[in-house]
Every structure is written in structure tokens, then in C-alpha cells.
Coordinates of C-alpha atoms in Angstrom, one line a residue:
Chain A
M1 CA -15.9 14.0 31.6
R2 CA -15.9 12.2 34.9
R3 CA -16.6 14.2 38.1
I4 CA -13.3 15.1 39.7
G5 CA -12.7 12.4 42.3
C6 CA -9.5 11.0 43.5
G7 CA -7.3 8.3 42.1
R8 CA -7.0 7.3 38.5
E9 CA -10.3 8.4 37.3
A10 CA -9.5 12.1 38.2
K11 CA -6.2 11.7 36.8
D12 CA -7.3 10.1 33.6
A13 CA -10.0 12.9 33.0
E14 CA -7.3 15.4 33.4
F15 CA -5.0 13.7 31.0
L16 CA -7.9 13.4 28.5
E17 CA -8.5 16.9 28.8
L18 CA -5.0 17.7 28.3
V19 CA -4.4 15.8 25.1
S20 CA -7.9 15.6 23.3
S21 CA -7.5 19.2 21.7
R22 CA -4.0 18.0 20.4
T23 CA -4.7 14.8 19.1
G24 CA -6.0 15.9 15.7
H25 CA -2.7 17.7 15.1
L26 CA -0.5 15.2 16.6
Y27 CA -2.2 12.5 14.2
R28 CA -1.6 14.7 11.2
S29 CA 2.1 15.0 12.1
A30 CA 2.3 11.2 12.4
C31 CA 0.6 10.9 8.9
L32 CA 3.4 13.0 7.3
L33 CA 6.3 11.3 9.4
T34 CA 5.0 7.9 8.3
S35 CA 4.7 9.3 4.7
G36 CA 1.0 8.7 4.7
D37 CA 0.7 5.1 6.6
T38 CA -2.3 5.8 8.3
H39 CA -2.2 2.6 10.3
H40 CA 1.2 3.2 11.5
A41 CA 0.3 6.9 12.2
E42 CA -2.5 5.7 14.4
D43 CA -0.2 3.5 16.3
L44 CA 2.4 6.2 16.6
V45 CA 0.0 8.6 18.2
Q46 CA -1.4 5.9 20.6
E47 CA 2.3 5.1 21.5
A48 CA 3.2 8.8 21.9
L49 CA -0.1 9.5 23.9
S50 CA 0.8 6.4 26.2
R51 CA 4.2 7.6 26.8
M52 CA 2.9 10.9 27.6
Y53 CA 0.5 9.5 30.1
V54 CA 3.4 7.7 32.0
L55 CA 5.4 10.9 32.2
W56 CA 2.5 12.9 33.2
R57 CA 1.4 10.4 35.9
R58 CA 4.9 10.5 37.0
S59 CA 5.1 14.1 37.2
A60 CA 1.9 14.2 39.6
W61 CA 3.3 11.5 41.6
T62 CA 6.6 13.4 42.2
G63 CA 5.0 16.3 43.3
G64 CA 6.0 18.0 40.1
R65 CA 9.5 17.2 40.3
H66 CA 9.4 16.1 36.6
R67 CA 6.9 18.7 35.6
I68 CA 6.4 19.2 31.9
D69 CA 6.3 22.7 31.1
N70 CA 4.6 22.6 27.8
P71 CA 2.6 19.3 27.6
A72 CA 1.3 20.0 24.1
A73 CA 4.6 20.5 22.6
Y74 CA 6.2 17.8 24.5
V75 CA 3.8 15.1 23.2
H76 CA 4.9 16.0 19.7
T77 CA 8.6 15.7 20.9
V78 CA 7.7 12.3 22.5
M79 CA 6.1 11.2 19.2
V80 CA 9.0 12.2 17.0
R81 CA 11.5 10.4 19.2
T82 CA 9.2 7.4 19.3
F83 CA 9.1 7.4 15.6
L84 CA 12.8 7.5 15.1
A85 CA 13.3 4.9 17.6
Q86 CA 10.8 2.6 15.9
Q87 CA 12.5 3.4 12.4
R88 CA 15.9 2.2 13.9
R89 CA 14.6 -1.0 14.9
R90 CA 12.4 -1.8 12.1
S91 CA 14.5 -0.3 9.4
S92 CA 14.9 -3.7 7.8
T93 CA 11.1 -4.2 7.5
E94 CA 10.5 -0.9 6.0
R95 CA 7.8 -0.9 3.8
P96 CA 9.0 -0.6 0.1
T97 CA 8.3 2.9 -1.4
G98 CA 5.7 3.0 -4.1
D99 CA 3.3 1.1 -1.8
L100 CA 1.3 3.9 -0.6
P101 CA -2.3 3.4 -0.1
E102 CA -4.7 4.4 -2.8
P103 CA -5.9 8.0 -2.7
E104 CA -8.8 8.3 -0.3
G105 CA -11.0 11.2 -1.1
R106 CA -10.5 14.0 -3.7
E107 CA -8.3 13.3 -6.5
S108 CA -6.8 16.7 -7.1
D109 CA -5.6 16.9 -3.7
S110 CA -4.3 13.3 -3.9
T111 CA -2.0 14.4 -6.4
L112 CA -0.2 16.8 -4.3
R113 CA -0.5 14.6 -1.2
L114 CA 0.6 11.6 -3.1
T115 CA 3.5 13.4 -4.6
L116 CA 4.6 14.7 -1.4
L117 CA 4.1 11.5 0.7
D118 CA 5.7 9.4 -1.9
A119 CA 8.9 11.6 -1.8
L120 CA 8.8 11.6 1.9
G121 CA 8.3 8.0 1.8
R122 CA 11.6 7.6 -0.2
M123 CA 13.8 9.7 2.3
P124 CA 15.4 8.4 5.6
A125 CA 13.5 8.7 8.5
K126 CA 15.5 11.3 10.1
D127 CA 15.3 13.5 7.2
R128 CA 11.7 13.2 7.0
A129 CA 11.5 14.1 10.7
V130 CA 13.6 17.1 10.2
L131 CA 11.4 18.2 7.5
V132 CA 8.1 17.6 9.2
L133 CA 9.5 19.5 12.3
R134 CA 10.7 22.6 10.4
Y135 CA 8.0 22.8 7.7
W136 CA 4.9 21.3 9.2
E137 CA 5.4 21.8 13.1
D138 CA 7.1 25.3 12.2
R139 CA 9.7 24.4 14.7
S140 CA 13.1 26.5 15.1
V141 CA 16.2 25.0 14.5
E142 CA 17.0 25.1 18.3
E143 CA 13.6 23.4 18.9
T144 CA 14.1 20.9 16.3
A145 CA 17.6 20.2 17.7
E146 CA 15.8 19.7 21.1
V147 CA 13.7 17.2 19.8
L148 CA 16.1 15.3 17.9
R149 CA 18.7 15.7 20.7
A150 CA 21.1 17.0 18.1
S151 CA 23.0 20.2 17.9
S152 CA 21.6 23.1 16.1
G153 CA 24.5 22.8 13.4
A154 CA 23.6 19.0 12.8
V155 CA 20.1 20.2 12.4
R156 CA 20.9 23.0 9.8
T157 CA 23.2 20.5 7.9
R158 CA 20.4 17.9 8.0
T159 CA 17.9 20.2 6.8
T160 CA 19.9 21.6 4.0
R161 CA 20.6 18.1 2.9
A162 CA 17.1 16.8 3.3
L163 CA 15.8 19.7 1.2
A164 CA 18.1 19.0 -1.6
R165 CA 17.2 15.3 -1.5
L166 CA 13.5 16.2 -1.7
R167 CA 14.2 18.6 -4.5
T168 CA 15.8 16.0 -6.4
L169 CA 13.0 13.6 -5.7
L170 CA 10.2 16.1 -6.5
G171 CA 11.7 18.0 -9.6
D172 CA 9.4 20.7 -10.6
S173 CA 6.3 19.0 -9.6
L174 CA 6.0 20.5 -6.3
A175 CA 5.8 23.9 -7.6
E176 CA 3.5 22.9 -10.2
L177 CA 0.9 21.3 -7.9
V178 CA 1.5 24.0 -5.3
A179 CA 0.5 26.6 -7.8
R180 CA -3.1 25.2 -8.0
Chain B
M1 CA 12.5 35.1 -4.3
S2 CA 15.4 33.0 -4.8
E3 CA 14.9 29.4 -6.0
P4 CA 15.6 27.7 -2.6
D5 CA 13.4 30.0 -0.8
K6 CA 10.7 29.3 -3.3
F7 CA 11.2 25.7 -2.8
E8 CA 10.8 26.2 0.8
D9 CA 7.6 28.0 0.5
D10 CA 6.3 25.6 -1.8
L11 CA 7.2 22.7 0.7
L12 CA 5.7 24.6 3.6
Y13 CA 2.4 25.0 1.7
A14 CA 2.5 21.4 0.4
M15 CA 3.1 20.0 4.1
T16 CA 0.3 22.1 5.3
R17 CA -2.0 20.9 2.7
T18 CA -1.0 17.3 2.8
G19 CA -1.2 17.3 6.7
E20 CA -4.5 19.0 7.0
G21 CA -5.9 16.5 4.8
F22 CA -5.5 13.7 7.1
R23 CA -8.7 13.0 9.5
T24 CA -9.4 10.4 11.9
E25 CA -11.6 9.3 14.8
Q26 CA -9.7 11.5 17.6
G27 CA -11.8 9.9 20.4
E28 CA -10.5 6.4 19.4
L29 CA -6.9 7.5 19.2
V30 CA -7.2 9.1 22.7
A31 CA -8.9 6.3 24.2
G32 CA -6.3 3.9 22.7
G33 CA -3.6 6.1 24.0
L34 CA -5.0 6.2 27.3
V35 CA -5.4 2.5 27.5
R36 CA -1.9 1.9 26.4
G37 CA -0.6 4.6 28.8
R38 CA -2.3 2.9 31.8
R39 CA -0.9 -0.3 30.8
R40 CA 2.6 1.3 30.5
W41 CA 2.3 3.1 33.8
R42 CA 1.5 -0.2 35.5
R43 CA 4.4 -1.9 33.9
R44 CA 6.8 1.1 34.1
S45 CA 9.2 -0.5 36.7
A46 CA 11.4 -1.6 33.8
A47 CA 12.0 0.7 30.8
A48 CA 9.2 -0.1 28.7
V49 CA 10.0 0.1 25.0
V50 CA 7.0 -1.2 23.0
S51 CA 7.5 -1.4 19.4
G52 CA 4.6 -0.3 17.4
A53 CA 4.8 -3.4 15.1
A54 CA 2.2 -5.4 16.7
A55 CA -0.1 -2.6 17.1
L56 CA -0.2 -2.2 13.2
A57 CA -2.4 -5.3 13.4
L58 CA -4.8 -3.4 15.8
V59 CA -7.8 -2.0 14.3
G60 CA -7.1 0.9 12.0
T61 CA -9.9 3.7 12.4
G62 CA -11.2 4.8 9.0
A63 CA -8.8 7.4 8.3
F64 CA -9.7 9.5 5.4
Y65 CA -8.6 12.4 3.4
L66 CA -10.5 15.5 2.9
S67 CA -9.3 18.3 1.0
G68 CA -8.8 21.7 2.5
S69 CA -11.9 21.6 4.4
T70 CA -10.4 23.4 7.2
G71 CA -9.3 26.2 5.0
A72 CA -5.7 25.8 5.8
S73 CA -4.9 28.4 3.6
P74 CA -6.7 30.7 1.1
V75 CA -5.6 28.6 -1.9
A76 CA -6.7 25.5 0.0
S77 CA -10.1 26.6 0.4
A78 CA -10.2 28.1 -3.2
T79 CA -8.9 25.0 -4.8
I80 CA -11.2 22.4 -3.3
G81 CA -14.0 21.1 -5.3
A82 CA -16.0 20.0 -2.2
A83 CA -17.4 23.4 -2.4
A84 CA -20.4 25.2 -3.3
A85 CA -23.9 24.1 -2.0
P86 CA -26.0 22.2 -4.4
T87 CA -27.7 25.4 -4.9
A88 CA -31.3 25.5 -5.0
T89 CA -31.6 26.5 -8.5
G90 CA -30.8 23.5 -10.6
T91 CA -29.5 20.7 -8.5
T92 CA -32.1 18.1 -8.9
G93 CA -32.9 15.4 -6.7
T94 CA -32.9 12.9 -9.4
A95 CA -29.1 11.9 -9.0
T96 CA -28.7 8.5 -7.7
P97 CA -26.7 8.9 -4.6
T98 CA -24.6 5.9 -5.0
A99 CA -22.8 6.6 -1.7
A100 CA -25.9 7.0 0.3
Q101 CA -26.8 3.3 -0.4
S102 CA -24.9 1.9 2.3
S103 CA -26.5 4.3 4.8
A104 CA -29.9 3.0 3.6
A105 CA -29.5 -0.2 5.7
A106 CA -31.2 -0.1 9.0
P107 CA -28.8 0.9 11.9
I108 CA -27.5 -1.8 14.2
S109 CA -27.5 -1.3 17.9
G110 CA -24.3 -2.0 20.0
G111 CA -26.6 -4.9 21.6
E112 CA -27.1 -6.5 18.3
V113 CA -23.4 -6.4 17.5
L114 CA -22.6 -8.0 20.9
A115 CA -25.5 -10.5 20.5
T116 CA -24.2 -11.6 16.9
F117 CA -20.7 -12.0 18.4
Q118 CA -21.8 -14.0 21.4
A119 CA -23.9 -16.5 19.5
L120 CA -20.8 -17.3 17.4
L121 CA -18.7 -18.2 20.6
P122 CA -18.3 -21.6 21.8
K123 CA -19.8 -22.6 25.3
G124 CA -18.3 -20.4 28.1
Q125 CA -18.8 -17.5 30.4
V126 CA -18.9 -14.1 29.0
T127 CA -18.2 -11.0 31.1
D128 CA -17.3 -7.3 30.7
A129 CA -19.3 -7.4 27.4
K130 CA -19.8 -4.1 25.5
G131 CA -20.9 -3.3 22.0
T132 CA -21.1 -0.3 19.8
G133 CA -23.5 -0.3 17.0
T134 CA -23.8 1.9 13.7
D135 CA -26.0 4.2 15.7
K136 CA -23.2 5.8 17.2
D137 CA -20.1 7.8 15.9
G138 CA -21.3 8.2 12.4
G139 CA -21.9 4.5 12.0
R140 CA -18.4 3.9 10.5
T141 CA -17.5 1.2 12.8
A142 CA -19.3 -1.4 15.0
Y143 CA -17.6 -3.1 17.5
A144 CA -17.7 -5.5 20.5
N145 CA -15.4 -6.3 23.5
L146 CA -15.8 -9.0 26.0
V147 CA -14.0 -11.4 28.3
F148 CA -14.5 -15.0 27.3
D149 CA -13.9 -18.0 29.9
D150 CA -14.2 -21.4 28.4
G151 CA -13.4 -22.9 31.8
Q152 CA -9.5 -22.7 31.4
G153 CA -9.1 -19.1 32.0
K154 CA -10.2 -15.7 30.9
S155 CA -9.5 -14.2 27.5
L156 CA -10.2 -10.7 26.3
M157 CA -11.6 -10.5 22.9
G158 CA -12.2 -7.4 20.7
L159 CA -14.0 -7.4 17.3
S160 CA -14.5 -4.5 15.0
I161 CA -16.3 -4.1 11.8
Q162 CA -15.6 -1.6 9.1
K163 CA -16.1 -0.9 5.5
H164 CA -13.6 0.3 3.0
R165 CA -14.3 1.6 -0.5
K166 CA -12.5 -0.1 -3.4
G167 CA -9.0 0.9 -3.8
Q168 CA -9.2 2.9 -0.4
S169 CA -8.0 0.2 1.9
Q170 CA -4.4 -1.3 2.3
P171 CA -4.7 -5.2 2.7
R172 CA -3.1 -6.6 5.8
T173 CA -0.1 -8.6 5.1
C174 CA 2.2 -10.8 6.9
P175 CA 5.6 -9.4 7.5
A176 CA 8.5 -11.0 5.6
D177 CA 10.3 -11.8 8.7
L178 CA 8.2 -13.3 11.4
K179 CA 11.0 -13.5 13.8
L180 CA 11.7 -9.9 13.6
A181 CA 8.1 -9.0 13.8
S182 CA 7.6 -11.3 16.9
L183 CA 5.1 -13.5 15.4
D184 CA 4.8 -17.0 15.9
S185 CA 2.6 -17.6 12.8
C186 CA 1.0 -15.4 10.1
A187 CA -0.8 -16.6 7.0
T188 CA -2.9 -14.8 4.2
T189 CA -5.4 -16.8 2.3
T190 CA -7.9 -15.9 -0.4
L191 CA -11.2 -17.7 0.2
P192 CA -13.3 -19.1 -2.5
D193 CA -15.6 -15.8 -2.2
G194 CA -12.8 -13.6 -2.9
S195 CA -12.3 -12.7 0.8
Q196 CA -8.9 -12.1 2.1
L197 CA -8.1 -13.8 5.3
V198 CA -5.3 -13.1 7.4
L199 CA -4.6 -15.2 10.6
S200 CA -1.9 -14.3 13.0
Q201 CA -0.2 -15.4 16.3
G202 CA 1.7 -12.7 18.0
Y203 CA 2.4 -11.1 21.1
E204 CA 0.8 -7.9 22.8
Y205 CA 4.4 -6.8 23.4
P206 CA 6.6 -7.6 20.4
N207 CA 9.7 -7.2 22.5
H208 CA 8.2 -9.7 25.0
R209 CA 8.2 -7.6 27.9
A210 CA 5.2 -9.4 29.1
T211 CA 4.2 -13.0 27.9
T212 CA 0.7 -11.7 26.8
K213 CA -0.1 -13.1 23.4
E214 CA -2.4 -11.5 20.8
W215 CA -4.0 -13.6 18.2
F216 CA -6.2 -12.4 15.4
A217 CA -8.2 -13.1 12.4
S218 CA -8.7 -10.4 9.8
L219 CA -11.1 -10.8 6.8
I220 CA -11.5 -8.1 4.3
R221 CA -14.7 -9.0 2.1
P222 CA -15.3 -8.5 -1.6
D223 CA -17.8 -5.9 -0.4
G224 CA -15.0 -3.9 1.4
G225 CA -16.3 -5.1 4.6
E226 CA -13.5 -5.8 7.2
I227 CA -14.0 -8.1 10.2
F228 CA -11.2 -8.0 12.7
L229 CA -11.1 -10.3 15.7
S230 CA -8.4 -10.2 18.3
E231 CA -8.0 -12.2 21.5
W232 CA -5.6 -12.3 24.2
N233 CA -4.5 -14.8 26.9
S234 CA -5.5 -12.4 29.5
A235 CA -8.5 -10.5 30.9
Q236 CA -6.0 -7.5 30.5
E237 CA -8.2 -4.5 31.3
K238 CA -6.7 -4.2 34.8
G239 CA -3.3 -5.2 33.9
A240 CA -4.0 -8.7 34.7
P241 CA -1.2 -11.1 34.6
D242 CA -1.7 -13.9 31.8
S243 CA -4.8 -15.8 32.8
R244 CA -3.9 -18.9 30.5
P245 CA -1.2 -20.1 28.2
D246 CA -2.9 -19.2 24.9
P247 CA -5.9 -17.2 24.2
A248 CA -9.2 -19.2 24.1
L249 CA -9.8 -19.6 20.4
T250 CA -7.8 -21.6 17.8
L251 CA -7.3 -19.9 14.6
D252 CA -9.9 -22.1 13.1
Q253 CA -12.3 -20.9 15.4
L254 CA -11.4 -17.3 15.0
K255 CA -11.6 -17.8 11.2
A256 CA -15.3 -19.4 11.8
I257 CA -16.4 -16.4 13.5
V258 CA -15.1 -13.7 11.1
T259 CA -16.4 -15.6 8.1
D260 CA -19.8 -16.3 9.5
K261 CA -22.7 -15.1 7.3
S262 CA -24.4 -13.6 10.4
W263 CA -22.1 -10.6 10.0
D264 CA -23.7 -9.6 6.7
R265 CA -26.3 -7.5 8.4
V266 CA -23.9 -5.5 10.4
V267 CA -21.4 -5.1 7.3
A268 CA -24.4 -3.9 5.4
A269 CA -25.3 -1.5 8.1
V270 CA -21.6 -0.1 8.5
K271 CA -21.2 3.2 6.4
Y272 CA -18.0 3.1 4.2
D273 CA -15.1 5.2 5.6
G274 CA -13.5 7.7 3.3
V275 CA -14.9 9.9 0.4
D276 CA -16.8 8.2 -2.4
P277 CA -15.3 9.5 -5.7
A278 CA -18.2 8.6 -7.7
V279 CA -20.2 11.1 -5.8
E280 CA -18.4 13.9 -7.7
D281 CA -17.9 12.3 -11.0
P282 CA -19.3 14.2 -13.8
G283 CA -19.2 11.1 -16.0
L284 CA -17.0 12.6 -18.6
T285 CA -14.0 10.5 -20.0
P286 CA -10.5 12.1 -20.2
E287 CA -10.7 12.3 -24.0
E288 CA -14.2 14.2 -23.7
K289 CA -12.6 16.8 -21.3
Q290 CA -9.6 17.4 -23.3
A291 CA -11.5 17.7 -26.4
T292 CA -13.8 20.2 -25.0
L293 CA -11.1 22.1 -23.5
A294 CA -9.2 22.1 -27.0
K295 CA -12.3 23.7 -28.5
L296 CA -12.4 26.4 -26.1
L297 CA -8.9 27.6 -26.1
P298 CA -8.2 31.0 -27.7
A299 CA -7.1 30.8 -31.2
G300 CA -3.6 29.5 -31.8
F301 CA -3.5 27.5 -28.6
Q302 CA -3.5 23.8 -28.3
V303 CA -3.2 21.1 -25.6
A304 CA 0.4 19.5 -25.6
S305 CA -0.2 17.2 -22.7
A306 CA -2.4 16.1 -19.7
R307 CA -1.4 15.0 -16.2
N308 CA -3.8 13.2 -13.9
A309 CA -6.2 13.0 -16.8
N310 CA -8.4 10.1 -14.9
G311 CA -9.1 12.4 -12.1
N312 CA -11.7 15.3 -11.8
V313 CA -8.9 17.7 -11.8
T314 CA -6.3 17.7 -14.7
T315 CA -3.4 19.9 -15.4
Y316 CA -3.0 20.5 -19.2
Q317 CA 0.1 21.9 -20.7
V318 CA -0.9 24.4 -23.3
T319 CA 1.2 25.8 -26.2
G320 CA 0.5 28.5 -28.4
G321 CA 3.0 30.5 -30.5
Q322 CA 5.8 31.7 -28.1
T323 CA 3.9 31.0 -24.9
S324 CA 3.1 27.9 -23.1
G325 CA 2.0 27.2 -19.7
G326 CA -0.1 24.9 -17.4
L327 CA -3.9 25.2 -17.4
I328 CA -5.8 23.4 -14.3
V329 CA -9.2 22.3 -15.1
R330 CA -11.5 20.9 -12.6
V331 CA -14.9 19.4 -13.9
D332 CA -16.9 17.7 -11.1
Y333 CA -20.5 17.4 -10.1
W334 CA -22.1 18.8 -7.1
G335 CA -25.5 17.5 -7.3
R336 CA -25.1 14.3 -5.3
P337 CA -24.8 14.2 -1.6
Y338 CA -22.0 12.7 0.3
D339 CA -22.9 9.9 2.6
D340 CA -21.5 11.5 5.5
K341 CA -23.3 14.3 7.3
D342 CA -20.3 16.3 8.6
L343 CA -18.6 16.1 5.2
Q344 CA -21.8 17.3 3.5
Q345 CA -22.0 20.3 5.9
R346 CA -18.4 21.1 5.4
A347 CA -19.0 20.9 1.6
E348 CA -21.9 23.0 1.7
K349 CA -20.2 25.7 3.8
D350 CA -17.2 25.8 1.5
R351 CA -19.4 25.9 -1.6
Q352 CA -21.2 28.8 0.0
A353 CA -18.2 30.7 0.7
M354 CA -16.9 30.2 -2.8
F355 CA -19.9 31.5 -4.5
K356 CA -20.7 34.2 -1.9
D357 CA -19.8 37.0 -4.2
A358 CA -20.8 35.3 -7.5
T359 CA -22.7 36.6 -10.3
T360 CA -25.7 34.8 -11.8
L361 CA -26.0 34.6 -15.4
P362 CA -29.6 34.6 -17.1
D363 CA -29.7 30.7 -17.2
G364 CA -28.9 30.3 -13.6
T365 CA -25.3 29.7 -13.8
K366 CA -23.1 31.1 -11.1
V367 CA -19.7 32.7 -11.9
A368 CA -17.2 33.4 -9.3
V369 CA -14.0 35.1 -10.5
A370 CA -10.7 35.6 -8.4
A371 CA -7.8 37.7 -9.9
A372 CA -4.5 36.5 -9.1
D373 CA -3.0 37.5 -5.7
Q374 CA -1.0 40.7 -6.2
V375 CA 1.7 39.8 -3.8
N376 CA 2.0 36.2 -4.5
P377 CA 0.4 35.2 -7.8
K378 CA 1.9 31.8 -7.4
A379 CA 0.2 31.0 -4.3
S380 CA -3.0 32.1 -5.5
P381 CA -3.4 32.4 -9.2
A382 CA -6.1 33.7 -11.3
R383 CA -9.2 31.5 -11.0
V384 CA -12.6 31.2 -12.3
E385 CA -15.4 28.9 -10.7
V386 CA -18.7 28.1 -12.6
L387 CA -21.6 26.2 -11.0
R388 CA -24.3 25.3 -13.5
P389 CA -27.9 24.7 -12.6
D390 CA -27.6 21.3 -13.3
G391 CA -24.6 20.8 -10.5
L392 CA -21.9 20.7 -12.9
H393 CA -18.7 22.6 -11.5
V394 CA -16.1 24.0 -13.8
Q395 CA -13.1 25.5 -12.4
V396 CA -10.4 26.8 -14.6
V397 CA -7.1 28.0 -13.0
N398 CA -3.8 29.2 -14.6
G399 CA -1.0 27.0 -13.9
P400 CA 2.3 27.9 -12.5
G401 CA 4.7 30.0 -14.7
D402 CA 6.7 33.2 -14.8
K403 CA 3.8 34.7 -16.9
P404 CA 0.1 33.9 -16.5
L405 CA -1.0 32.0 -19.4
F406 CA -4.6 33.5 -19.9
T407 CA -6.3 36.7 -18.8
L408 CA -9.2 36.5 -16.3
D409 CA -11.6 37.0 -19.2
Q410 CA -10.0 34.2 -21.1
L411 CA -10.3 31.8 -18.3
K412 CA -13.8 33.0 -17.8
A413 CA -14.7 32.2 -21.5
I414 CA -13.3 28.7 -21.0
A415 CA -15.0 28.1 -17.7
T416 CA -18.5 29.4 -18.7
S417 CA -18.8 27.7 -22.0
P418 CA -21.9 25.5 -22.6
E419 CA -19.6 23.0 -24.3
W420 CA -18.8 21.5 -20.7
K421 CA -21.7 19.0 -20.3
L422 CA -22.6 16.8 -17.5
K423 CA -22.9 13.0 -18.5
K424 CA -23.9 11.4 -15.4

């Protein structure tokens, strides 16, 4: 890391320190959101980090007027919102399902992974986001609502609907794979 | 537990397991985020909304999937097969490490990558040049960046080389709707040697926030090597405005560079990303495995069906009299080293942990037994792990079901049978 100086270098060094420890988890969330499209996931992470960078620079510039209370959690929020915004724009170019990359790595886990990712890939982006927030990031209904800029009630409804949809897609295969 | 609750529990586990499996070069992501962030910060005056579409064309780092190496949950670390050290006893060094071959090539330095790149450029001035070779970062990527000026203005260029295993890469394709993706052109071709070439003319910002163009050539060779060359009509790094109407090289010139034979050496030196499935292959056909299992089932039981029979882990549906249930059998080989040091170390650690409390049979076979979890037998069912002196690993686990299919002793009898034979 650079010696603390002034200006951009110092700011950048602080930023790197801030996000470095979170990036792995951020990437994994992105992979789930994009249902295993690692290229898209990488893009999403970088996009979220870059947005975070701007917010963070601005907060420093405005003397903390726009201070971010929990940067680690916030960058996840930024990413989910970015993802949903992208999906809205690119919905017509959505990758067809069944087009998942070949399993990389161990095959046993690939089965669980591919089964889940394939099912996630068949769901609407918002449903996917709700499930990732609730079941991967372990966020509360209220937190999820905040991320999605929706009401708690709407999140509850969407979660129930998304779970039902996923159950239909997965049938019993999830239980079987999980029991391994 | 009610059914919905159970489904949610399963989902929680599956999400964790799946999510934890994704690994990537974090450094590159952070660096990429920072670069984009700076750019965005400089141009923040208008609400910058940048679609990720163009960036899909950017270099993908070698993301790969590892199973349970972080021990996300007890089951995760238990079910992984990348487990037990090639224990001193039997693991011979005679196995041909198929995966290690790629690492046998001499490493290439960043200077050499850069020199190779520069030698292929037409006449012009090169500044801000930087190369990274296979002697850094695990050797899975080599890249070079520079600013090229043919006299008509500066053009940033970035070249990267990676290598993907068969079936482990997603070929780059052109989007169906070029206009929607903000591309002026995109074409894919298969070259006479079988390489897949993509040539694309697009923009740094697909929403045309700035007029900066990004053109690229991507070549995926039959050996899995991917050479990716991007160029911009800007020196870019200091947020410079466009320095010329178009990037410096034509698509034909980009193609000539990525297809040049002088990259062969670099491609040979770059390690494959991802895990080589051949490393763990015990050499048994699905039929052989099923026949072996059929012989070993307790009297009256038979195999009704098999799922994922082609993998190292197969779930068999077993029936006998009134009972039926799933039986998960993993047969794999631990005698070959992975070509990745980190992966190897993790695997050895996991494997040691797995056989920590194992008993050793007279012939050197190690047997580790785990009874089902009392509280949540479904999350952690009864399991027997066997590691043979020749490196063969056999894992037998009761599948899901209201009632466990076999007792621990029955599982043990199946797993420890000498009928399981390595055929490598």
C-alpha cells in the first residue's frame, strides 16, 4: 500500500483498503445474482466498486455530509441495484437459459451448483435478487426492502412467490443434493 | 420441520455451497473497480449510468469453482473430495500429472510478453508500457498494456492471454442486436486451424456518454489459449479526451496480432485456469462403478437408477424389499497433484482433516467414519470415507430420505471393499 500522502493516491489507498476484504464475497454474490455468468459477475463487481468509489470520494469531498455508515454493506446494496438496473435495460438480450458455462471444477458440487444456478437463471431478476439477499447475504426483510427500495410487505410477497417458483423449478432435486 | 421451512433450509445451504464455490482473482477485480471508479469520478458531472454490456467484452479473469474449500459448513468440508493428502503410504509418484504439463513450460517474464507484443505493432511510438508475465500471480494470465501512437494520436492497447480447459470456457459471441449493445460491428469466424475469432467495434460506454471507442479481437485457440486485444481511441488513463477518431489499428491488424505464432510460447507458459477434472479421475466407467456397487449391496438390494453417472460422484437409487433410497458414492483418485499450488495446499489440508481420526487397516487403507448428525441427520448423514494406499478414495453416504438406507456398518462394508479398483 502507498504511503499516506495527499490527493488521489492517498484516497485510492484508503479505498482499496476499504473494499479489498469485501471483494471476494461481493464477487460470490454477483455470481449468484447472474446465475453463474462469471463474466457478467466480474463486470458487476467492478461496476459496483466504481460506483462505491464515486460515493466514497464524494463523501470525503463534502466533509462527510454524505457519509456512508456501513461501506461494506453498502457496496452490496449498490451492486444489487446496479444488477437490477442492468437487467431492466438488457432484458431483451437476456441470455437464454440452459446456456450455463460448463461446470468448472469438481463434478459432485457442480451438480448442486448447476442445478441451483440453472433454476436461478430461469427466474426473473428481481426474484433472484430477493433470494440472494435473503438466503445468501442473510439480510432481514427490512434490509432487503431498503436495498430494493421496496416496502417490507412487497419483499415478503416477492420472497414467498420466488420461493414457490424456485420450488416448482427444482422439485425434489434440491433436497436430494443438499443431503449429500 | 414443515416442508416450506425445510425447503428454505435447503436453499440456504445450497446458496452457501454454490456461492462459496466461486473464486476469482480479487486483485484484478478491485483494480478494475478502482480504474472504473476514477473514470466515473472524473465524469461524474452528469449522472453516469454505464451499462455493463461492453465490459462483458473485457478480459474475464479465470474464475473457477472449488468445492467447499473454505469449509463453509460441516457438510461442505465433509463432502468434498478434494480432501485427503496423498498420504505417504501408498501414493506413488508414478502417476502422470496431466495437469502439470502446462506448468512445465518455462515461465515468461512481463518484459517478454511486452516485447512480443511490441514486435507485432506497426511503426509508431510506444509509451506507458507494462507487461506481466507468468512468473507472477500464479501464472494464469499474462498481459501487456501500452499506449501506441502511429503519428495520428495516442491509442491505449491492452492485451491479455489466458488458457481455458476444454469445456470450461464460454466462447465469446456477438450479441443478436448490435444496436442494442452499442456495437458498430461484431463478427465471429472459425479459422482454418479451428480457432474462434471475434472482432468487435464498440464503445467504452455503451450509452455513448463519451465517444471513446473500444475495438477488440479475441482469439480462442484449439489448445484453449485465449488472446484478447483491446484498443481505444484515447490514451485514457488520465481520463484524457479522445485523441483520435478511431483506435490506431484496423480489425485486420488486430487479427494479425492475436493470430501470430509468436504467442505460442506465451500460451504454452500460461497455466490453465480452473481445476482439471482429469486429475481426480479414477479411470472407471459408469458401468464399472455401478456393477461394482451392485455386487456390494446387502442381499436383496439392487440399483434402480443412477444420476450423474459420468461424474466422480454418482447418486444411485437403491431398492430392496419395502425400502428404497438414495446412496451417494464418490470414487476418485488422490494420487495426482493439482497444477495449482494453492489448490493443492487446500486439498491437502482438507484431506488431512478428513482422515484425522481415521483407523488404518493392515494393508494401509485409512477408514474414516462419521455417524449421522443427531440433530439434523439430513444436513449431515452417515458417511464412510476410505483412502486406499494406491490413492483411490471411496466415499459412501446415505442419501436423503425419511429413514437412512443403510447402517454405518453396511456403508463401511461397501466403502472398504477391495472390489473398488483404480484403473488409471
